[in-house]
PDB file of C-alpha atoms (C1' of nucleotides) in Angstrom:
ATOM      1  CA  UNK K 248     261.340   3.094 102.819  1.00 62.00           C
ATOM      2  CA  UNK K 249     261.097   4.291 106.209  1.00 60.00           C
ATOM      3  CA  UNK K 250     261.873   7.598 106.679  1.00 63.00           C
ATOM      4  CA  UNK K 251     259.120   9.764 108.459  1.00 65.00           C
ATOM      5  CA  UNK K 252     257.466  12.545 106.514  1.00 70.00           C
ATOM      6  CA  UNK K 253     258.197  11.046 103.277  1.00 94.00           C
ATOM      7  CA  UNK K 254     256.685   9.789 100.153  1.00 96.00           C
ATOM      8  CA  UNK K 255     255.930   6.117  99.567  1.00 98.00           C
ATOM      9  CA  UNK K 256     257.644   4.928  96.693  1.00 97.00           C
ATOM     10  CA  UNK K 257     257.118   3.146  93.627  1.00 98.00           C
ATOM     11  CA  UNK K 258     259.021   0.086  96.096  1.00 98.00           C
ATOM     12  CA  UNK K 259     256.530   0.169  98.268  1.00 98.00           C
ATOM     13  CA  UNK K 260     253.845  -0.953  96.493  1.00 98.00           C
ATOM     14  CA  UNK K 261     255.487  -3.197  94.295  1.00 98.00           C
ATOM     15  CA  UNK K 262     254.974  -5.921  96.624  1.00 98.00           C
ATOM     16  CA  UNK K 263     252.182  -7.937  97.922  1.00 98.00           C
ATOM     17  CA  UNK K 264     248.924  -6.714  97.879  1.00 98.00           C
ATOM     18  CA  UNK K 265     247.807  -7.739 101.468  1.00 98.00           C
ATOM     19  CA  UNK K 266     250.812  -6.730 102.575  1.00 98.00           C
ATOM     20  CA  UNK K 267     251.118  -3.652 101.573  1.00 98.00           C
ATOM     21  CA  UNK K 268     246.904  -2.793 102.334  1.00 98.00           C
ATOM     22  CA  UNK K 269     248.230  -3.616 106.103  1.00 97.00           C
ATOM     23  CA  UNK K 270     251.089  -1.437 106.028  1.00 97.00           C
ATOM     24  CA  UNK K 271     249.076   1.770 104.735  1.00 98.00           C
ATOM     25  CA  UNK K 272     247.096   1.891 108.100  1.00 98.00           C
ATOM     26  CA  UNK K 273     248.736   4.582 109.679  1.00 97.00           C
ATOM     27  CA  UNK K 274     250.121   6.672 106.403  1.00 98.00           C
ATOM     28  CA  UNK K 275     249.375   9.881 105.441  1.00 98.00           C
ATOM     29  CA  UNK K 276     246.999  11.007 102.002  1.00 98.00           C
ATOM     30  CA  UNK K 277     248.813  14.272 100.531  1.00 98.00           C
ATOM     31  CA  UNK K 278     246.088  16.443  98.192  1.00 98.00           C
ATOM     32  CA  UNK K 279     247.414  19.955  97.238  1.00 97.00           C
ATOM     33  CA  UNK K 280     244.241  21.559  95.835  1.00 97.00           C
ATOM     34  CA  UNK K 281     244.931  24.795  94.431  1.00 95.00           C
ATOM     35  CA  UNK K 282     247.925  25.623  96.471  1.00 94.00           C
ATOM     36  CA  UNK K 283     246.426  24.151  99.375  1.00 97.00           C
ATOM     37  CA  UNK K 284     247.464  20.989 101.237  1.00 97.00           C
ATOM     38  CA  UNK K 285     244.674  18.610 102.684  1.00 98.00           C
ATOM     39  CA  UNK K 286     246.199  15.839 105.034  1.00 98.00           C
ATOM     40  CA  UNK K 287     244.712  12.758 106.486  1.00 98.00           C
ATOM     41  CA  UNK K 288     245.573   9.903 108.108  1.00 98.00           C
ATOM     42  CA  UNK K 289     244.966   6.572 106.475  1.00 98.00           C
ATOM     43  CA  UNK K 290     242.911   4.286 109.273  1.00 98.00           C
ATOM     44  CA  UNK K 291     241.095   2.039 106.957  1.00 98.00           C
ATOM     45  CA  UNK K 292     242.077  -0.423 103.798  1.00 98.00           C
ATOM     46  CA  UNK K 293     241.102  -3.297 101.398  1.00 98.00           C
ATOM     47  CA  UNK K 294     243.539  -5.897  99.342  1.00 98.00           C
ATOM     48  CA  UNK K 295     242.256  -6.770  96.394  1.00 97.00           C
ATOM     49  CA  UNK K 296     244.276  -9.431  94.580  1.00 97.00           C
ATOM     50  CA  UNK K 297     243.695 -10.605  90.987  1.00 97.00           C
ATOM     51  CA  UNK K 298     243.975 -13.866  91.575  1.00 96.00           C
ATOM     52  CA  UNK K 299     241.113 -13.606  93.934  1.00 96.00           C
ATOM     53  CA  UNK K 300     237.159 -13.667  92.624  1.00 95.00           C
ATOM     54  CA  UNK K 301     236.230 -10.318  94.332  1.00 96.00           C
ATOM     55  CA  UNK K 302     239.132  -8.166  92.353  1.00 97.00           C
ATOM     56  CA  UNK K 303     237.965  -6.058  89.437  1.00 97.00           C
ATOM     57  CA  UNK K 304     240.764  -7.954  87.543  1.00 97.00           C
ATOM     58  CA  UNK K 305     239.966 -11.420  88.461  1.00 97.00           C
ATOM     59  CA  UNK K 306     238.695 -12.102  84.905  1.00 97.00           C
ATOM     60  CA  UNK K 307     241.852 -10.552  83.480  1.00 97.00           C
ATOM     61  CA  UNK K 308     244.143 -12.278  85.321  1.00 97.00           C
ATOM     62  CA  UNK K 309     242.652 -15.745  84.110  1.00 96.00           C
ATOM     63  CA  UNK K 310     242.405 -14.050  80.393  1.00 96.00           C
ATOM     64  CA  UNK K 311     246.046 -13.812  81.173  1.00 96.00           C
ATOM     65  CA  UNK K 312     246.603 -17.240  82.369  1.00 95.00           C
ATOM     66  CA  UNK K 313     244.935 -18.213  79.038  1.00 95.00           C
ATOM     67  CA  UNK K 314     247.547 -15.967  76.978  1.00 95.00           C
ATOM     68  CA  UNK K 315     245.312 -13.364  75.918  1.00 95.00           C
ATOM     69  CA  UNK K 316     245.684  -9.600  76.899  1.00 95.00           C
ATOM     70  CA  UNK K 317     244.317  -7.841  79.923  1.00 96.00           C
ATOM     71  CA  UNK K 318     241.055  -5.461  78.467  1.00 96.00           C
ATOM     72  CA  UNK K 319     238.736  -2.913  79.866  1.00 96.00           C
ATOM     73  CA  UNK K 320     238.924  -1.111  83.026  1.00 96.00           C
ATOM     74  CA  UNK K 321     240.362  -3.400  85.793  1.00 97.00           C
ATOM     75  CA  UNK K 322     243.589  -3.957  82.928  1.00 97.00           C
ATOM     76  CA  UNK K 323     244.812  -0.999  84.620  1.00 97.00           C
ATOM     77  CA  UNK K 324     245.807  -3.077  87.926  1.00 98.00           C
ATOM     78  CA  UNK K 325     248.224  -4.564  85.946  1.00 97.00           C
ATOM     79  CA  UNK K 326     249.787  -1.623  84.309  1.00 92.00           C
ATOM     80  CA  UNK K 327     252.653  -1.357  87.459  1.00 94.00           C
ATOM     81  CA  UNK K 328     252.291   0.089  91.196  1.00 98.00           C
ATOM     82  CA  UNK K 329     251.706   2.970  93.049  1.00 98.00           C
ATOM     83  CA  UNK K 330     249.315   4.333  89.841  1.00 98.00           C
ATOM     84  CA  UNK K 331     245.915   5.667  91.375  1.00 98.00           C
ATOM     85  CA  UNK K 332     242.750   3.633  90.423  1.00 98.00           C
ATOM     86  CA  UNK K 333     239.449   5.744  90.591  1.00 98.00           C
ATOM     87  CA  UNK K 334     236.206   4.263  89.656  1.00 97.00           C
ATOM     88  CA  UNK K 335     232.682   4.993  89.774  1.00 96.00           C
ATOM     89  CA  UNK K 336     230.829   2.962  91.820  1.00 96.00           C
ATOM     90  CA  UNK K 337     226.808   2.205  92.049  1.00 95.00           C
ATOM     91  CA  UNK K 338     226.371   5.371  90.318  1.00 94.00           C
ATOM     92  CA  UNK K 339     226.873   7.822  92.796  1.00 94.00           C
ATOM     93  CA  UNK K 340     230.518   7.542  94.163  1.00 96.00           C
ATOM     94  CA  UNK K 341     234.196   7.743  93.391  1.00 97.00           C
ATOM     95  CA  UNK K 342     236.509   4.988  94.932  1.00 98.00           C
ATOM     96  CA  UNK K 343     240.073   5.530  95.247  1.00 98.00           C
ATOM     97  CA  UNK K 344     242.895   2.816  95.228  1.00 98.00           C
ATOM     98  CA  UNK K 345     246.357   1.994  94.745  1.00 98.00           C
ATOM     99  CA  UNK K 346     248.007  -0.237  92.448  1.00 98.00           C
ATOM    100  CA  UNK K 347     250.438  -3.042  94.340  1.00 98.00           C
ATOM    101  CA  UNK K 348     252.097  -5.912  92.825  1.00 98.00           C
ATOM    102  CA  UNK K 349     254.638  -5.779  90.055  1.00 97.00           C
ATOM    103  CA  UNK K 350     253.932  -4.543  86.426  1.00 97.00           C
ATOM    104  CA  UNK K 351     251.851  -7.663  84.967  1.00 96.00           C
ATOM    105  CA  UNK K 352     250.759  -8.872  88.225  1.00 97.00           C
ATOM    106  CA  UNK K 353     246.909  -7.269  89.057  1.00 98.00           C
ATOM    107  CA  UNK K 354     246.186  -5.756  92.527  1.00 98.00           C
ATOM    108  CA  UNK K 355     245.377  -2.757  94.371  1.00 98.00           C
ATOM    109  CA  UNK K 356     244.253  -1.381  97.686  1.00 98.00           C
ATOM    110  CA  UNK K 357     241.548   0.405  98.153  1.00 98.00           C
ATOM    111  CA  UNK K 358     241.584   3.108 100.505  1.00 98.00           C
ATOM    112  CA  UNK K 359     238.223   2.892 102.733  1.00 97.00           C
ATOM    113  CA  UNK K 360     238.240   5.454 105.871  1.00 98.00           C
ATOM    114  CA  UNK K 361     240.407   8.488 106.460  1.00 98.00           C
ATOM    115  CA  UNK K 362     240.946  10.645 109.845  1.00 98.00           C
ATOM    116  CA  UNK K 363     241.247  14.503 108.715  1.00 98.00           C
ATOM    117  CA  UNK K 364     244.340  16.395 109.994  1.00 98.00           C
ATOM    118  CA  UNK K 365     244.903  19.296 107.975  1.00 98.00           C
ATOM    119  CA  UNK K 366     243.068  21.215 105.379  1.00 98.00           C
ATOM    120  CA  UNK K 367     239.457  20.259 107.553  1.00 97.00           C
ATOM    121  CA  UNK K 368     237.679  23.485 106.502  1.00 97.00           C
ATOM    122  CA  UNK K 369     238.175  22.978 102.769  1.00 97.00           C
ATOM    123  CA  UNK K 370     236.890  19.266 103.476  1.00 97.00           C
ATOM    124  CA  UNK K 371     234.058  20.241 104.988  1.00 96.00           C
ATOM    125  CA  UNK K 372     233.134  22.573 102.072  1.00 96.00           C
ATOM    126  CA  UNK K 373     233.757  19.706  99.784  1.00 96.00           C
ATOM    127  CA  UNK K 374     231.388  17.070 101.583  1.00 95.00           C
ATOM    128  CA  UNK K 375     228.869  19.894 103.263  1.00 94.00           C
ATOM    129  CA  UNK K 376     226.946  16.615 104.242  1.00 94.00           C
ATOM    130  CA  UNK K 377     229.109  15.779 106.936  1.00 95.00           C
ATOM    131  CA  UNK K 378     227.629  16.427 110.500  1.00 93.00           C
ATOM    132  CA  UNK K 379     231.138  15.980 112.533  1.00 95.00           C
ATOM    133  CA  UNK K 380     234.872  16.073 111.233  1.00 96.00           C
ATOM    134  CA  UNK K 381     234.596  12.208 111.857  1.00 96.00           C
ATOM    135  CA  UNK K 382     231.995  11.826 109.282  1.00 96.00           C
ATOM    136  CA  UNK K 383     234.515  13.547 106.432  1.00 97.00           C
ATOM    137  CA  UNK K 384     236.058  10.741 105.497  1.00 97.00           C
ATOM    138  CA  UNK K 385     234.477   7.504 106.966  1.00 97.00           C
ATOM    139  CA  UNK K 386     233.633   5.697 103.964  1.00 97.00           C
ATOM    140  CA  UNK K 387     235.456   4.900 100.463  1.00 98.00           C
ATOM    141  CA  UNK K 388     232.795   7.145  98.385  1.00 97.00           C
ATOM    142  CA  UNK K 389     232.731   9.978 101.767  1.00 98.00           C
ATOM    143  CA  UNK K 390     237.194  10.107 101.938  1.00 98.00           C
ATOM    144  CA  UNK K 391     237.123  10.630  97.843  1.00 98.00           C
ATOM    145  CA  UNK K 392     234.690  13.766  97.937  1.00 97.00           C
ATOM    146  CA  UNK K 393     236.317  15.264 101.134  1.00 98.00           C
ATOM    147  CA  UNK K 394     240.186  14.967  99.124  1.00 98.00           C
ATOM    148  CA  UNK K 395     238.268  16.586  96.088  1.00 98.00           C
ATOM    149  CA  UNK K 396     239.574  12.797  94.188  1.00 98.00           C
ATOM    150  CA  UNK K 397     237.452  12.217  90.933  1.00 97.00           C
ATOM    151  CA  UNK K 398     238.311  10.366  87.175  1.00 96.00           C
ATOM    152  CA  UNK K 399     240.951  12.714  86.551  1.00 96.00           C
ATOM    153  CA  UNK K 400     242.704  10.619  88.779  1.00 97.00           C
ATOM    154  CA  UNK K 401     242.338   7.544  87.696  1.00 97.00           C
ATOM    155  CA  UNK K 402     246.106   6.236  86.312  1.00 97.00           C
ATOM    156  CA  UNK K 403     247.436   8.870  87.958  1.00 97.00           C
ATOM    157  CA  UNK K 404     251.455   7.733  88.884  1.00 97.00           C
ATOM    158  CA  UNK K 405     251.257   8.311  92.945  1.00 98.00           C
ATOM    159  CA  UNK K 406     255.169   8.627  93.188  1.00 97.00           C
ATOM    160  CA  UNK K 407     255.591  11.470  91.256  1.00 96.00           C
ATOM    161  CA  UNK K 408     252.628  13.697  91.884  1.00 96.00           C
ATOM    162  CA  UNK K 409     252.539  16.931  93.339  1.00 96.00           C
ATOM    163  CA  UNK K 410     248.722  17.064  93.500  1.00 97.00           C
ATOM    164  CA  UNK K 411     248.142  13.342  95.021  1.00 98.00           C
ATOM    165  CA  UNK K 412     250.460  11.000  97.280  1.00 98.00           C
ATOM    166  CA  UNK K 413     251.087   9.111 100.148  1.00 98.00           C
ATOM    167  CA  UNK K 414     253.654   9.101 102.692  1.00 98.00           C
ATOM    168  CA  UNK K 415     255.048   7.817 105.711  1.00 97.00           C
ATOM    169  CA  UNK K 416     253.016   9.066 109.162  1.00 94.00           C
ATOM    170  CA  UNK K 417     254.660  10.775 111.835  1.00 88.00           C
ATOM    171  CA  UNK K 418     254.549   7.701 114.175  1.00 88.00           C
ATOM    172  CA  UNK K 419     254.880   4.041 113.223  1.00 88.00           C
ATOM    173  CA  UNK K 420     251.923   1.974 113.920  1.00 93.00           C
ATOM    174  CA  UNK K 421     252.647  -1.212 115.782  1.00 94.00           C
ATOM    175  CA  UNK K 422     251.057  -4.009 114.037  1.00 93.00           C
ATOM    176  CA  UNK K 423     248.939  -5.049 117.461  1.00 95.00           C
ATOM    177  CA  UNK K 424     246.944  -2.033 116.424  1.00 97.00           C
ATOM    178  CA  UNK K 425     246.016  -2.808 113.479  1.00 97.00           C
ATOM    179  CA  UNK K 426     242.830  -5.142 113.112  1.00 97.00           C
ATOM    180  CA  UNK K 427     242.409  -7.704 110.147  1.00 97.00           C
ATOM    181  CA  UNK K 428     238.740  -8.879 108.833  1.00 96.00           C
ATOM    182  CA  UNK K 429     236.706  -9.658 106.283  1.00 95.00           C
ATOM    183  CA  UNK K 430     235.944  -6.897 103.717  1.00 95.00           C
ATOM    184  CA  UNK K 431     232.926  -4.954 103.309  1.00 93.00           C
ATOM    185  CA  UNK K 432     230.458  -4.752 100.584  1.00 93.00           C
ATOM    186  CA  UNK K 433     231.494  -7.650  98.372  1.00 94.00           C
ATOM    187  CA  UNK K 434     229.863 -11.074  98.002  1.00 91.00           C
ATOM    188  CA  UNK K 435     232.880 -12.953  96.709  1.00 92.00           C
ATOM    189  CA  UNK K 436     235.544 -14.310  98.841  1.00 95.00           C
ATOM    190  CA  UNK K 437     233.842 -12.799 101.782  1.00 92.00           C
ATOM    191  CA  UNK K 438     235.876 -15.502 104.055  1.00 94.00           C
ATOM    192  CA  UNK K 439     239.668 -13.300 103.445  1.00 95.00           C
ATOM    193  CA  UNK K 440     240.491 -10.867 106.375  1.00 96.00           C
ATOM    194  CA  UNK K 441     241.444  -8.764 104.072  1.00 97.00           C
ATOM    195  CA  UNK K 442     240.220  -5.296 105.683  1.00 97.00           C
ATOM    196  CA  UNK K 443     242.548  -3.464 107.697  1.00 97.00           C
ATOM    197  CA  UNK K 444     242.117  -0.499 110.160  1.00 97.00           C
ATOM    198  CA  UNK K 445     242.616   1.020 113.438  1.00 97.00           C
ATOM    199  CA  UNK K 446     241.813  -0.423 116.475  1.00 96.00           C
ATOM    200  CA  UNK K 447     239.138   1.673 117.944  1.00 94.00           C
ATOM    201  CA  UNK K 448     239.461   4.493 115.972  1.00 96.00           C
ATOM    202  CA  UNK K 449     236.412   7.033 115.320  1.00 96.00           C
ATOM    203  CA  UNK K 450     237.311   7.672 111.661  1.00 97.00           C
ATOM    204  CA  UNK K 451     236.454   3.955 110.680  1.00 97.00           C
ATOM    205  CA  UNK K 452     233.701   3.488 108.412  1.00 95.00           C
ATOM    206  CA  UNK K 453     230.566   2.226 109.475  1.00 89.00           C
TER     207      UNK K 453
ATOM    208  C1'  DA Y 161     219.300   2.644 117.292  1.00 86.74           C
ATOM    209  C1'  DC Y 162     218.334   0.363 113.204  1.00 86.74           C
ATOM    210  C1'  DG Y 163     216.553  -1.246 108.774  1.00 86.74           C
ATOM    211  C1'  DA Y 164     214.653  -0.543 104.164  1.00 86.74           C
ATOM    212  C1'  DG Y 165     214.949   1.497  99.862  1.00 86.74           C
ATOM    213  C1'  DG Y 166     216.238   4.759  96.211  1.00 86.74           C
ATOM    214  C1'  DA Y 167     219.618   7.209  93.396  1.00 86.74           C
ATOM    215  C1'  DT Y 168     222.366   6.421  89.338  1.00 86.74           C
ATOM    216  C1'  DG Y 169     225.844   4.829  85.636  1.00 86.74           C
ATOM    217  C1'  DC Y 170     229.432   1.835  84.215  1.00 86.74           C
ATOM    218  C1'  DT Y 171     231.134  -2.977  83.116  1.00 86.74           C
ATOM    219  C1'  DC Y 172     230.646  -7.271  81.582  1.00 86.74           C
ATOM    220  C1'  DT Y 173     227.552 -11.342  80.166  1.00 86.74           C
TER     221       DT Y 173
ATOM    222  C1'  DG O 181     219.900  -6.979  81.755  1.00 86.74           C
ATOM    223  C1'  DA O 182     222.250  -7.999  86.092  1.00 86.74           C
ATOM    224  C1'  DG O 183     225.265  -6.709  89.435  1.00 86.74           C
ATOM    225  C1'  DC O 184     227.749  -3.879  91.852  1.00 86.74           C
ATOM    226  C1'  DA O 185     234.380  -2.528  96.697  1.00 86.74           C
ATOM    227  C1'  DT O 186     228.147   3.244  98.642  1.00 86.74           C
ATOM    228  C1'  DC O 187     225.660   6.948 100.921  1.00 86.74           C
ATOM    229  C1'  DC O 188     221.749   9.244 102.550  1.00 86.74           C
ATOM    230  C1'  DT O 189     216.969   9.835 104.004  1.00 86.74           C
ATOM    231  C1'  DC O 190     213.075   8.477 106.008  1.00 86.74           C
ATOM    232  C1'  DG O 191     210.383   5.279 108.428  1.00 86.74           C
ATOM    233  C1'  DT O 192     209.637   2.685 112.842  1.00 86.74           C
ATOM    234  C1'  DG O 193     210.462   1.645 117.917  1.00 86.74           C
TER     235       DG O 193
END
DNA sequence: ACGAGGATGCTCT
DNA sequence: GAGCATCCTCGTG
């Protein structure tokens, strides 16, 4: 589960769902688009828990509770880790996350900032909005168009994909680097630190 | 620099 | 019909 270069398992996310957010800061998104291969560095992430009201699967995890069966979108964060979750949000924008927890358990991390590394001209043609290489991916909705990362994604299995994965980073990032606070956007639970990113670093969203 | 507001569609009540 | 896990543009100072 360490080794540098490599591909987070299915291991890796089966576990829990703040932990795991934490430990992304610092790994690498894989996107081979037609033969070619878009890197970035993850500097920014989101736990989302469903035991926890601000989760799409909140309401399915007390459905559960009650002995009834997970339905709609959101059952898909119980379906078992490391599958992608894309959904369209406010009507405009794709967000990408990543399943956590064990099959029947409901979480996911959603991926919220990116710094580019490799593949930065094709990401600039994909998000031509961008004024700076720092603007490509600092945002949920702004990382998702830059990585070309729509609905054909969604339940996508993220440990055996050619096209989509994540892997270890080149360096490990100490955990003093990594800052914890409350998450952005939401207006349930707002009192979890349950943000993650990069200390100081320009790729964070805004 | 910063704040307000619009775009736009899906999910769940 | 309300409420969003957002982004961008256009005002004002």
């Amino acid at each position: 589960m360490r080794c540098r270069g490599s591909r987070l398992s299915r291991a890796f996310f089966a576990r829990d769902t703040v932990r795991v957010a934490r430990e992304l800061v610092g790994t690498l998104v894989v996107r081979r688009l037609e033969g070619e291969l878009l890197v970035a560095r993850v500097v920014e992430t989101e736990a989302y828990r469903g035991d926890e009201p601000a989760c799409h699967a909140y309401r399915n995890t007390q459905r559960l509770a009650r002995g009834e069966l997970p339905r709609g979108r959101s059952a898909l964060l119980f379906a078992g880790p490391a599958t992608a979750y894309v959904y369209f949000n406010y009507g405009v924008h794709w967000l990408f996350n990543v399943v956590t927890e064990a099959e029947g358990t409901a979480g996911a991390v959603l991926l919220r900032a990116i710094e580019p590394l490799r593949g930065i001209e094709r990401m600039r043609q994909l998000r031509p909005a961008a004024k700076r290489d720092v603007d490509l991916g600092n945002g949920p909705g702004k990382l998702t168009r830059a990585l070309a990362i729509g609905p054909e994604f969604n339940a996508h299995p993220l440990h055996a994909s050619r096209e989509l994965y994540l892997a270890h980073g080149e360096t490990r990032v100490p955990r003093s680097a990594i800052v914890a606070g409350p998450r952005v956007g939401i207006s349930q639970a707002r009192e979890l630190p349950w943000r993650f990113h990069l200390r100081d670093h320009p790729c964070v969203s805004r």
